[in-house]
Every structure is written in structure tokens, then in C-alpha cells.
């Protein structure tokens, strides 16, 4: 018996997503500074309002960008709190705070 696919063939380019946490993609291609390789950014989260983007990297930094971030020379603000790589970042529901999880230091910072 043949299996019939129900996959949508419509254009999904402009589909609005409820969340965005993928470190690769056109709306976030500007998060990669010169000298970073494809493994230096560990986590990413778009704010619930859709206007900001936060990343976690291997250098203990939490970086804040405007969203979308398509320009490779985009400006950002960096914040240091972890002693080693940051494994995960997320905005809280109200977008007023960010939670970051450390790797080697095993800390949670708000």
C-alpha cells in the first residue's frame, strides 16, 4: 500500500513562528562575528515581542541583538556573568529578563 504525503507545498518563507530558537537561518545570519566558527554560538532566543534576539556563546557571553539580525556587521551588546561557555538562553514571558545557563560553572543567571 502506497503512503500519501500530506506535506504542504506552499511557500513558508513569510510564515510567522511563535518562537525562534534556531542558531541558523536568514533572520539570524548576522549573529556570527568574524572569527567565530559554526560551533561558537550554543543557543539563541527571539523575544516574545519579536524585536530582540539573545545568544549564548562559548566565551561566557550573553549577546543582545535587534531582531531580525541579517546584517553581518550588526551591532550588539555583550554581557559577561559566566566563567565558561553559556549553554542556553531564554527570554522570560514579559521580555524584561533573560535566563542563562552556564556550562562548566553550572550556574543559572537572571
PDB file of C-alpha atoms in Angstrom:
ATOM      1  CA  UNK A   1       0.000   0.000   0.000  1.00  0.00           C
ATOM      2  CA  UNK A   2       1.386   3.402  -1.004  1.00  0.00           C
ATOM      3  CA  UNK A   3       1.863   6.151   1.614  1.00  0.00           C
ATOM      4  CA  UNK A   4       0.467   9.513   0.561  1.00  0.00           C
ATOM      5  CA  UNK A   5       2.301  12.609   1.767  1.00  0.00           C
ATOM      6  CA  UNK A   6       0.284  15.477   3.232  1.00  0.00           C
ATOM      7  CA  UNK A   7       3.182  17.906   3.328  1.00  0.00           C
ATOM      8  CA  UNK A   8       2.304  21.485   2.448  1.00  0.00           C
ATOM      9  CA  UNK A   9       3.871  22.640  -0.788  1.00  0.00           C
ATOM     10  CA  UNK A  10       3.017  26.297  -0.175  1.00  0.00           C
ATOM     11  CA  UNK A  11       5.662  28.924   0.415  1.00  0.00           C
ATOM     12  CA  UNK A  12       6.593  29.009   4.126  1.00  0.00           C
ATOM     13  CA  UNK A  13       9.088  31.878   3.868  1.00  0.00           C
ATOM     14  CA  UNK A  14       6.819  34.507   5.445  1.00  0.00           C
ATOM     15  CA  UNK A  15       5.111  32.244   7.969  1.00  0.00           C
ATOM     16  CA  UNK A  16       5.166  33.827  11.444  1.00  0.00           C
ATOM     17  CA  UNK A  17       6.566  31.464  14.074  1.00  0.00           C
ATOM     18  CA  UNK A  18       5.538  31.624  17.734  1.00  0.00           C
ATOM     19  CA  UNK A  19       9.182  31.193  18.809  1.00  0.00           C
ATOM     20  CA  UNK A  20      12.580  31.271  17.138  1.00  0.00           C
ATOM     21  CA  UNK A  21      15.458  29.352  18.724  1.00  0.00           C
ATOM     22  CA  UNK A  22      17.475  28.099  15.736  1.00  0.00           C
ATOM     23  CA  UNK A  23      21.033  29.445  15.518  1.00  0.00           C
ATOM     24  CA  UNK A  24      20.993  29.110  11.722  1.00  0.00           C
ATOM     25  CA  UNK A  25      18.737  30.907   9.261  1.00  0.00           C
ATOM     26  CA  UNK A  26      18.341  34.097   7.312  1.00  0.00           C
ATOM     27  CA  UNK A  27      16.755  36.171  10.145  1.00  0.00           C
ATOM     28  CA  UNK A  28      19.777  35.448  12.367  1.00  0.00           C
ATOM     29  CA  UNK A  29      22.713  35.275   9.944  1.00  0.00           C
ATOM     30  CA  UNK A  30      24.162  38.492  11.440  1.00  0.00           C
ATOM     31  CA  UNK A  31      24.829  36.928  14.869  1.00  0.00           C
ATOM     32  CA  UNK A  32      28.087  35.337  13.725  1.00  0.00           C
ATOM     33  CA  UNK A  33      31.001  37.793  14.312  1.00  0.00           C
ATOM     34  CA  UNK A  34      34.201  37.498  12.301  1.00  0.00           C
ATOM     35  CA  UNK A  35      36.359  34.749  13.754  1.00  0.00           C
ATOM     36  CA  UNK A  36      33.502  32.649  15.126  1.00  0.00           C
ATOM     37  CA  UNK A  37      33.159  29.172  13.725  1.00  0.00           C
ATOM     38  CA  UNK A  38      29.939  27.201  13.372  1.00  0.00           C
ATOM     39  CA  UNK A  39      30.142  25.874  16.937  1.00  0.00           C
ATOM     40  CA  UNK A  40      30.775  29.041  18.987  1.00  0.00           C
ATOM     41  CA  UNK A  41      27.123  30.037  19.426  1.00  0.00           C
ATOM     42  CA  UNK A  42      25.314  27.499  21.591  1.00  0.00           C
ATOM     43  CA  UNK A  43      21.819  28.918  21.983  1.00  0.00           C
ATOM     44  CA  UNK A  44      19.563  31.650  20.673  1.00  0.00           C
ATOM     45  CA  UNK A  45      16.139  33.007  21.558  1.00  0.00           C
ATOM     46  CA  UNK A  46      13.955  35.663  19.959  1.00  0.00           C
ATOM     47  CA  UNK A  47      11.957  37.807  22.376  1.00  0.00           C
ATOM     48  CA  UNK A  48       8.225  37.238  22.664  1.00  0.00           C
ATOM     49  CA  UNK A  49       7.624  40.707  21.194  1.00  0.00           C
ATOM     50  CA  UNK A  50       9.785  39.765  18.197  1.00  0.00           C
ATOM     51  CA  UNK A  51      12.063  42.800  18.479  1.00  0.00           C
ATOM     52  CA  UNK A  52      15.149  41.385  20.254  1.00  0.00           C
ATOM     53  CA  UNK A  53      17.408  38.385  19.993  1.00  0.00           C
ATOM     54  CA  UNK A  54      19.731  36.914  22.634  1.00  0.00           C
ATOM     55  CA  UNK A  55      22.578  34.455  22.055  1.00  0.00           C
ATOM     56  CA  UNK A  56      24.822  32.345  24.299  1.00  0.00           C
ATOM     57  CA  UNK A  57      28.375  31.592  23.222  1.00  0.00           C
ATOM     58  CA  UNK A  58      31.488  29.585  24.076  1.00  0.00           C
ATOM     59  CA  UNK A  59      33.246  32.631  25.528  1.00  0.00           C
ATOM     60  CA  UNK A  60      30.934  33.084  28.540  1.00  0.00           C
ATOM     61  CA  UNK A  61      28.968  35.883  26.882  1.00  0.00           C
ATOM     62  CA  UNK A  62      25.273  36.598  26.526  1.00  0.00           C
ATOM     63  CA  UNK A  63      24.802  38.833  23.476  1.00  0.00           C
ATOM     64  CA  UNK A  64      21.767  41.002  22.727  1.00  0.00           C
ATOM     65  CA  UNK A  65      20.819  41.940  19.144  1.00  0.00           C
ATOM     66  CA  UNK A  66      17.872  43.561  17.402  1.00  0.00           C
ATOM     67  CA  UNK A  67      15.668  41.108  15.517  1.00  0.00           C
ATOM     68  CA  UNK A  68      15.822  40.336  12.657  1.00  0.00           C
ATOM     69  CA  UNK A  69      19.615  40.315  12.557  1.00  0.00           C
ATOM     70  CA  UNK A  70      20.507  39.808   8.906  1.00  0.00           C
ATOM     71  CA  UNK A  71      23.480  42.170   8.589  1.00  0.00           C
ATOM     72  CA  UNK A  72      26.900  40.565   9.192  1.00  0.00           C
ATOM     73  CA  UNK A  73      28.103  43.866  10.697  1.00  0.00           C
ATOM     74  CA  UNK A  74      25.154  44.178  13.093  1.00  0.00           C
ATOM     75  CA  UNK A  75      25.783  45.907  16.408  1.00  0.00           C
ATOM     76  CA  UNK A  76      25.156  44.084  19.667  1.00  0.00           C
ATOM     77  CA  UNK A  77      25.667  44.387  23.416  1.00  0.00           C
ATOM     78  CA  UNK A  78      27.576  41.699  25.321  1.00  0.00           C
ATOM     79  CA  UNK A  79      27.145  40.750  28.960  1.00  0.00           C
ATOM     80  CA  UNK A  80      29.549  38.594  30.973  1.00  0.00           C
ATOM     81  CA  UNK A  81      28.447  36.641  34.014  1.00  0.00           C
ATOM     82  CA  UNK A  82      29.558  33.071  33.418  1.00  0.00           C
ATOM     83  CA  UNK A  83      33.105  31.863  33.905  1.00  0.00           C
ATOM     84  CA  UNK A  84      32.939  29.493  30.933  1.00  0.00           C
ATOM     85  CA  UNK A  85      30.665  28.722  27.972  1.00  0.00           C
ATOM     86  CA  UNK A  86      26.950  29.526  28.186  1.00  0.00           C
ATOM     87  CA  UNK A  87      24.769  26.590  27.180  1.00  0.00           C
ATOM     88  CA  UNK A  88      21.262  28.082  26.959  1.00  0.00           C
ATOM     89  CA  UNK A  89      19.457  31.457  26.989  1.00  0.00           C
ATOM     90  CA  UNK A  90      15.758  32.290  27.056  1.00  0.00           C
ATOM     91  CA  UNK A  91      13.613  35.390  27.471  1.00  0.00           C
ATOM     92  CA  UNK A  92      11.076  35.287  30.267  1.00  0.00           C
ATOM     93  CA  UNK A  93       7.434  35.761  29.299  1.00  0.00           C
ATOM     94  CA  UNK A  94       7.412  39.560  29.780  1.00  0.00           C
ATOM     95  CA  UNK A  95      10.696  40.057  27.816  1.00  0.00           C
ATOM     96  CA  UNK A  96      12.089  42.117  30.715  1.00  0.00           C
ATOM     97  CA  UNK A  97      14.518  39.425  31.857  1.00  0.00           C
ATOM     98  CA  UNK A  98      16.745  36.752  30.368  1.00  0.00           C
ATOM     99  CA  UNK A  99      17.763  33.456  31.957  1.00  0.00           C
ATOM    100  CA  UNK A 100      21.167  31.983  31.049  1.00  0.00           C
ATOM    101  CA  UNK A 101      22.600  28.606  31.976  1.00  0.00           C
ATOM    102  CA  UNK A 102      26.323  28.118  32.396  1.00  0.00           C
ATOM    103  CA  UNK A 103      28.234  25.055  31.309  1.00  0.00           C
ATOM    104  CA  UNK A 104      31.333  24.446  33.399  1.00  0.00           C
ATOM    105  CA  UNK A 105      30.279  26.869  36.140  1.00  0.00           C
ATOM    106  CA  UNK A 106      26.823  25.178  36.371  1.00  0.00           C
ATOM    107  CA  UNK A 107      25.129  28.463  37.271  1.00  0.00           C
ATOM    108  CA  UNK A 108      21.766  29.985  36.393  1.00  0.00           C
ATOM    109  CA  UNK A 109      21.783  33.765  35.976  1.00  0.00           C
ATOM    110  CA  UNK A 110      18.810  36.072  35.501  1.00  0.00           C
TER     111      UNK A 110
END
